[in-house]
PDB file of C-alpha atoms in Angstrom:
ATOM      1  CA  UNK A 218      16.019  66.556 -22.793  1.00 54.00           C
ATOM      2  CA  UNK A 219      17.579  63.256 -23.218  1.00 68.00           C
ATOM      3  CA  UNK A 220      16.024  60.008 -24.366  1.00 73.00           C
ATOM      4  CA  UNK A 221      15.458  58.633 -20.880  1.00 74.00           C
ATOM      5  CA  UNK A 222      13.482  61.679 -19.784  1.00 73.00           C
ATOM      6  CA  UNK A 223      11.357  61.601 -22.926  1.00 72.00           C
ATOM      7  CA  UNK A 224      10.556  57.946 -22.395  1.00 72.00           C
ATOM      8  CA  UNK A 225       9.623  58.600 -18.798  1.00 75.00           C
ATOM      9  CA  UNK A 226       7.252  61.446 -19.795  1.00 67.00           C
ATOM     10  CA  UNK A 227       5.626  59.320 -22.492  1.00 68.00           C
ATOM     11  CA  UNK A 228       5.159  56.475 -20.072  1.00 70.00           C
ATOM     12  CA  UNK A 229       3.628  58.773 -17.441  1.00 66.00           C
ATOM     13  CA  UNK A 230       1.222  60.196 -20.014  1.00 59.00           C
ATOM     14  CA  UNK A 231       0.197  56.727 -21.128  1.00 66.00           C
ATOM     15  CA  UNK A 232      -0.250  55.522 -17.543  1.00 65.00           C
ATOM     16  CA  UNK A 233      -2.356  58.489 -16.455  1.00 58.00           C
ATOM     17  CA  UNK A 234      -6.127  57.872 -16.713  1.00 56.00           C
ATOM     18  CA  UNK A 235      -7.695  59.634 -19.699  1.00 54.00           C
ATOM     19  CA  UNK A 236     -11.233  60.973 -19.547  1.00 48.00           C
ATOM     20  CA  UNK A 237     -13.531  59.531 -22.151  1.00 54.00           C
ATOM     21  CA  UNK A 238     -14.446  62.855 -23.783  1.00 72.00           C
ATOM     22  CA  UNK A 239     -14.207  66.596 -23.521  1.00 74.00           C
ATOM     23  CA  UNK A 240     -17.728  66.711 -22.128  1.00 68.00           C
ATOM     24  CA  UNK A 241     -16.698  64.565 -19.173  1.00 71.00           C
ATOM     25  CA  UNK A 242     -13.728  66.835 -18.551  1.00 67.00           C
ATOM     26  CA  UNK A 243     -16.004  69.842 -18.439  1.00 67.00           C
ATOM     27  CA  UNK A 244     -18.393  68.040 -16.091  1.00 66.00           C
ATOM     28  CA  UNK A 245     -15.538  67.206 -13.753  1.00 67.00           C
ATOM     29  CA  UNK A 246     -14.263  70.767 -13.627  1.00 66.00           C
ATOM     30  CA  UNK A 247     -17.606  72.578 -13.423  1.00 63.00           C
ATOM     31  CA  UNK A 248     -20.559  72.115 -11.139  1.00 58.00           C
ATOM     32  CA  UNK A 249     -23.715  74.189 -10.858  1.00 58.00           C
ATOM     33  CA  UNK A 250     -23.243  74.725  -7.140  1.00 57.00           C
ATOM     34  CA  UNK A 251     -20.059  76.715  -7.631  1.00 53.00           C
ATOM     35  CA  UNK A 252     -20.517  80.120  -6.137  1.00 56.00           C
ATOM     36  CA  UNK A 253     -17.680  82.081  -7.574  1.00 55.00           C
ATOM     37  CA  UNK A 254     -17.648  85.308  -5.609  1.00 53.00           C
ATOM     38  CA  UNK A 255     -18.055  88.330  -7.796  1.00 53.00           C
ATOM     39  CA  UNK A 256     -15.373  90.764  -6.792  1.00 60.00           C
ATOM     40  CA  UNK A 257     -15.745  94.435  -7.028  1.00 72.00           C
ATOM     41  CA  UNK A 258     -17.827  95.600  -9.932  1.00 72.00           C
ATOM     42  CA  UNK A 259     -15.697  97.725 -12.190  1.00 79.00           C
ATOM     43  CA  UNK A 260     -16.278  99.480 -15.470  1.00 82.00           C
ATOM     44  CA  UNK A 261     -13.807  97.142 -17.109  1.00 81.00           C
ATOM     45  CA  UNK A 262     -15.829  94.094 -16.038  1.00 77.00           C
ATOM     46  CA  UNK A 263     -19.064  95.655 -17.284  1.00 74.00           C
ATOM     47  CA  UNK A 264     -17.641  96.684 -20.657  1.00 81.00           C
ATOM     48  CA  UNK A 265     -15.724  93.436 -21.000  1.00 79.00           C
ATOM     49  CA  UNK A 266     -18.927  91.421 -20.576  1.00 76.00           C
ATOM     50  CA  UNK A 267     -17.905  89.672 -17.374  1.00 74.00           C
ATOM     51  CA  UNK A 268     -21.145  90.784 -15.769  1.00 71.00           C
ATOM     52  CA  UNK A 269     -23.045  88.645 -18.290  1.00 72.00           C
ATOM     53  CA  UNK A 270     -21.706  85.392 -16.938  1.00 75.00           C
ATOM     54  CA  UNK A 271     -23.885  82.343 -17.311  1.00 72.00           C
ATOM     55  CA  UNK A 272     -24.647  82.188 -13.611  1.00 78.00           C
ATOM     56  CA  UNK A 273     -25.696  85.826 -13.427  1.00 76.00           C
ATOM     57  CA  UNK A 274     -27.901  85.569 -16.501  1.00 77.00           C
ATOM     58  CA  UNK A 275     -29.394  82.296 -15.317  1.00 81.00           C
ATOM     59  CA  UNK A 276     -30.386  83.837 -11.986  1.00 83.00           C
ATOM     60  CA  UNK A 277     -31.943  86.923 -13.588  1.00 84.00           C
ATOM     61  CA  UNK A 278     -33.525  85.422 -16.727  1.00 87.00           C
ATOM     62  CA  UNK A 279     -37.132  85.957 -15.536  1.00 91.00           C
ATOM     63  CA  UNK A 280     -36.413  89.546 -14.578  1.00 92.00           C
ATOM     64  CA  UNK A 281     -34.840  90.187 -17.972  1.00 90.00           C
ATOM     65  CA  UNK A 282     -37.830  88.644 -19.759  1.00 94.00           C
ATOM     66  CA  UNK A 283     -40.232  90.718 -17.644  1.00 96.00           C
ATOM     67  CA  UNK A 284     -38.355  93.917 -18.472  1.00 96.00           C
ATOM     68  CA  UNK A 285     -38.366  93.069 -22.190  1.00 96.00           C
ATOM     69  CA  UNK A 286     -42.113  92.376 -22.000  1.00 97.00           C
ATOM     70  CA  UNK A 287     -42.777  95.711 -20.278  1.00 97.00           C
ATOM     71  CA  UNK A 288     -40.688  97.597 -22.835  1.00 97.00           C
ATOM     72  CA  UNK A 289     -42.529  95.904 -25.695  1.00 97.00           C
ATOM     73  CA  UNK A 290     -45.933  96.711 -24.182  1.00 97.00           C
ATOM     74  CA  UNK A 291     -44.849 100.323 -23.536  1.00 97.00           C
ATOM     75  CA  UNK A 292     -43.737 100.819 -27.135  1.00 97.00           C
ATOM     76  CA  UNK A 293     -46.898  99.175 -28.485  1.00 96.00           C
ATOM     77  CA  UNK A 294     -49.177 101.353 -26.342  1.00 97.00           C
ATOM     78  CA  UNK A 295     -47.283 104.499 -27.297  1.00 97.00           C
ATOM     79  CA  UNK A 296     -47.620 103.650 -31.000  1.00 97.00           C
ATOM     80  CA  UNK A 297     -51.332 102.901 -30.559  1.00 97.00           C
ATOM     81  CA  UNK A 298     -51.839 106.177 -28.687  1.00 97.00           C
ATOM     82  CA  UNK A 299     -50.160 108.143 -31.483  1.00 97.00           C
ATOM     83  CA  UNK A 300     -52.350 106.410 -34.055  1.00 97.00           C
ATOM     84  CA  UNK A 301     -55.472 107.221 -32.008  1.00 97.00           C
ATOM     85  CA  UNK A 302     -54.422 110.871 -31.705  1.00 97.00           C
ATOM     86  CA  UNK A 303     -53.991 111.099 -35.491  1.00 97.00           C
ATOM     87  CA  UNK A 304     -57.413 109.504 -36.003  1.00 97.00           C
ATOM     88  CA  UNK A 305     -59.000 111.942 -33.535  1.00 97.00           C
ATOM     89  CA  UNK A 306     -57.454 114.925 -35.316  1.00 97.00           C
ATOM     90  CA  UNK A 307     -58.712 113.639 -38.678  1.00 97.00           C
ATOM     91  CA  UNK A 308     -62.213 113.035 -37.304  1.00 97.00           C
ATOM     92  CA  UNK A 309     -62.328 116.502 -35.714  1.00 97.00           C
ATOM     93  CA  UNK A 310     -61.393 118.009 -39.075  1.00 97.00           C
ATOM     94  CA  UNK A 311     -64.129 116.001 -40.793  1.00 97.00           C
ATOM     95  CA  UNK A 312     -66.630 117.075 -38.120  1.00 97.00           C
ATOM     96  CA  UNK A 313     -65.774 120.744 -38.608  1.00 97.00           C
ATOM     97  CA  UNK A 314     -66.217 120.399 -42.379  1.00 97.00           C
ATOM     98  CA  UNK A 315     -69.559 118.641 -41.888  1.00 97.00           C
ATOM     99  CA  UNK A 316     -70.754 121.394 -39.521  1.00 97.00           C
ATOM    100  CA  UNK A 317     -69.866 124.079 -42.077  1.00 97.00           C
ATOM    101  CA  UNK A 318     -71.658 122.190 -44.852  1.00 96.00           C
ATOM    102  CA  UNK A 319     -74.750 121.719 -42.648  1.00 96.00           C
ATOM    103  CA  UNK A 320     -74.754 125.406 -41.735  1.00 96.00           C
ATOM    104  CA  UNK A 321     -74.419 126.385 -45.381  1.00 96.00           C
ATOM    105  CA  UNK A 322     -77.225 124.024 -46.432  1.00 95.00           C
ATOM    106  CA  UNK A 323     -79.459 125.289 -43.615  1.00 94.00           C
ATOM    107  CA  UNK A 324     -78.929 128.926 -44.569  1.00 94.00           C
ATOM    108  CA  UNK A 325     -79.602 128.257 -48.272  1.00 92.00           C
ATOM    109  CA  UNK A 326     -82.766 126.323 -47.358  1.00 92.00           C
ATOM    110  CA  UNK A 327     -83.905 129.173 -45.124  1.00 91.00           C
ATOM    111  CA  UNK A 328     -83.224 131.627 -47.967  1.00 90.00           C
ATOM    112  CA  UNK A 329     -85.295 129.569 -50.402  1.00 87.00           C
ATOM    113  CA  UNK A 330     -88.221 129.154 -47.981  1.00 88.00           C
ATOM    114  CA  UNK A 331     -88.711 132.833 -47.158  1.00 89.00           C
ATOM    115  CA  UNK A 332     -92.138 134.211 -47.895  1.00 83.00           C
ATOM    116  CA  UNK A 333     -90.838 136.760 -50.377  1.00 84.00           C
ATOM    117  CA  UNK A 334     -89.016 134.061 -52.356  1.00 87.00           C
ATOM    118  CA  UNK A 335     -92.101 131.851 -52.393  1.00 82.00           C
ATOM    119  CA  UNK A 336     -94.238 134.787 -53.614  1.00 81.00           C
ATOM    120  CA  UNK A 337     -91.722 135.575 -56.357  1.00 84.00           C
ATOM    121  CA  UNK A 338     -91.772 131.927 -57.434  1.00 82.00           C
ATOM    122  CA  UNK A 339     -95.595 131.958 -57.529  1.00 80.00           C
ATOM    123  CA  UNK A 340     -95.621 135.141 -59.625  1.00 81.00           C
ATOM    124  CA  UNK A 341     -93.121 133.783 -62.132  1.00 85.00           C
ATOM    125  CA  UNK A 342     -95.110 130.541 -62.535  1.00 81.00           C
ATOM    126  CA  UNK A 343     -98.449 131.717 -63.945  1.00 76.00           C
ATOM    127  CA  UNK A 344     -99.806 128.184 -64.250  1.00 70.00           C
ATOM    128  CA  UNK A 345    -100.366 127.733 -60.510  1.00 71.00           C
ATOM    129  CA  UNK A 346    -103.656 128.380 -58.743  1.00 75.00           C
ATOM    130  CA  UNK A 347    -102.004 129.394 -55.495  1.00 74.00           C
ATOM    131  CA  UNK A 348    -102.126 133.033 -54.426  1.00 72.00           C
ATOM    132  CA  UNK A 349    -101.656 135.105 -51.307  1.00 74.00           C
ATOM    133  CA  UNK A 350    -104.721 135.311 -49.123  1.00 79.00           C
ATOM    134  CA  UNK A 351    -106.284 138.749 -48.591  1.00 84.00           C
ATOM    135  CA  UNK A 352    -108.067 137.745 -45.389  1.00 87.00           C
ATOM    136  CA  UNK A 353    -106.275 137.172 -42.120  1.00 88.00           C
ATOM    137  CA  UNK A 354    -106.362 133.657 -40.690  1.00 87.00           C
ATOM    138  CA  UNK A 355    -109.081 132.820 -38.208  1.00 87.00           C
ATOM    139  CA  UNK A 356    -109.627 130.072 -35.619  1.00 89.00           C
ATOM    140  CA  UNK A 357    -112.269 127.412 -35.905  1.00 90.00           C
ATOM    141  CA  UNK A 358    -113.667 126.247 -32.589  1.00 89.00           C
ATOM    142  CA  UNK A 359    -114.998 122.701 -32.329  1.00 90.00           C
ATOM    143  CA  UNK A 360    -117.191 122.044 -29.315  1.00 90.00           C
ATOM    144  CA  UNK A 361    -116.049 119.163 -27.135  1.00 88.00           C
ATOM    145  CA  UNK A 362    -118.643 116.594 -26.173  1.00 76.00           C
TER     146      UNK A 362
END
């Protein structure tokens, strides 16, 4: 380039109107009403992230939030269900142990309360006045008025 051409280019650049800032340039070039047609959907566009354009995300933001909410609730309920199942298994084990202890206590109480055991205890303790009756029991009738 020669000097005259350089001067002409500098003068044209100085004469051309300059936008005040980069923000104004962006506002001039972009509007929200632009409907850029999405061409064919290819694997390259999906993997490249072109599908996550601002317009696409902006249109589907509520759907995305709803899906995230459902996934969170699903995971929370599954965790709670697993915790409840563990608690139920622990309580069933405790219940089985308690039943065995109650059965054991009941059988030992029955063993101690048998008539033969009571008679043996009375014979070994000579200081008691209790003894086995020789007469059979009989009924006492009270007349009703």
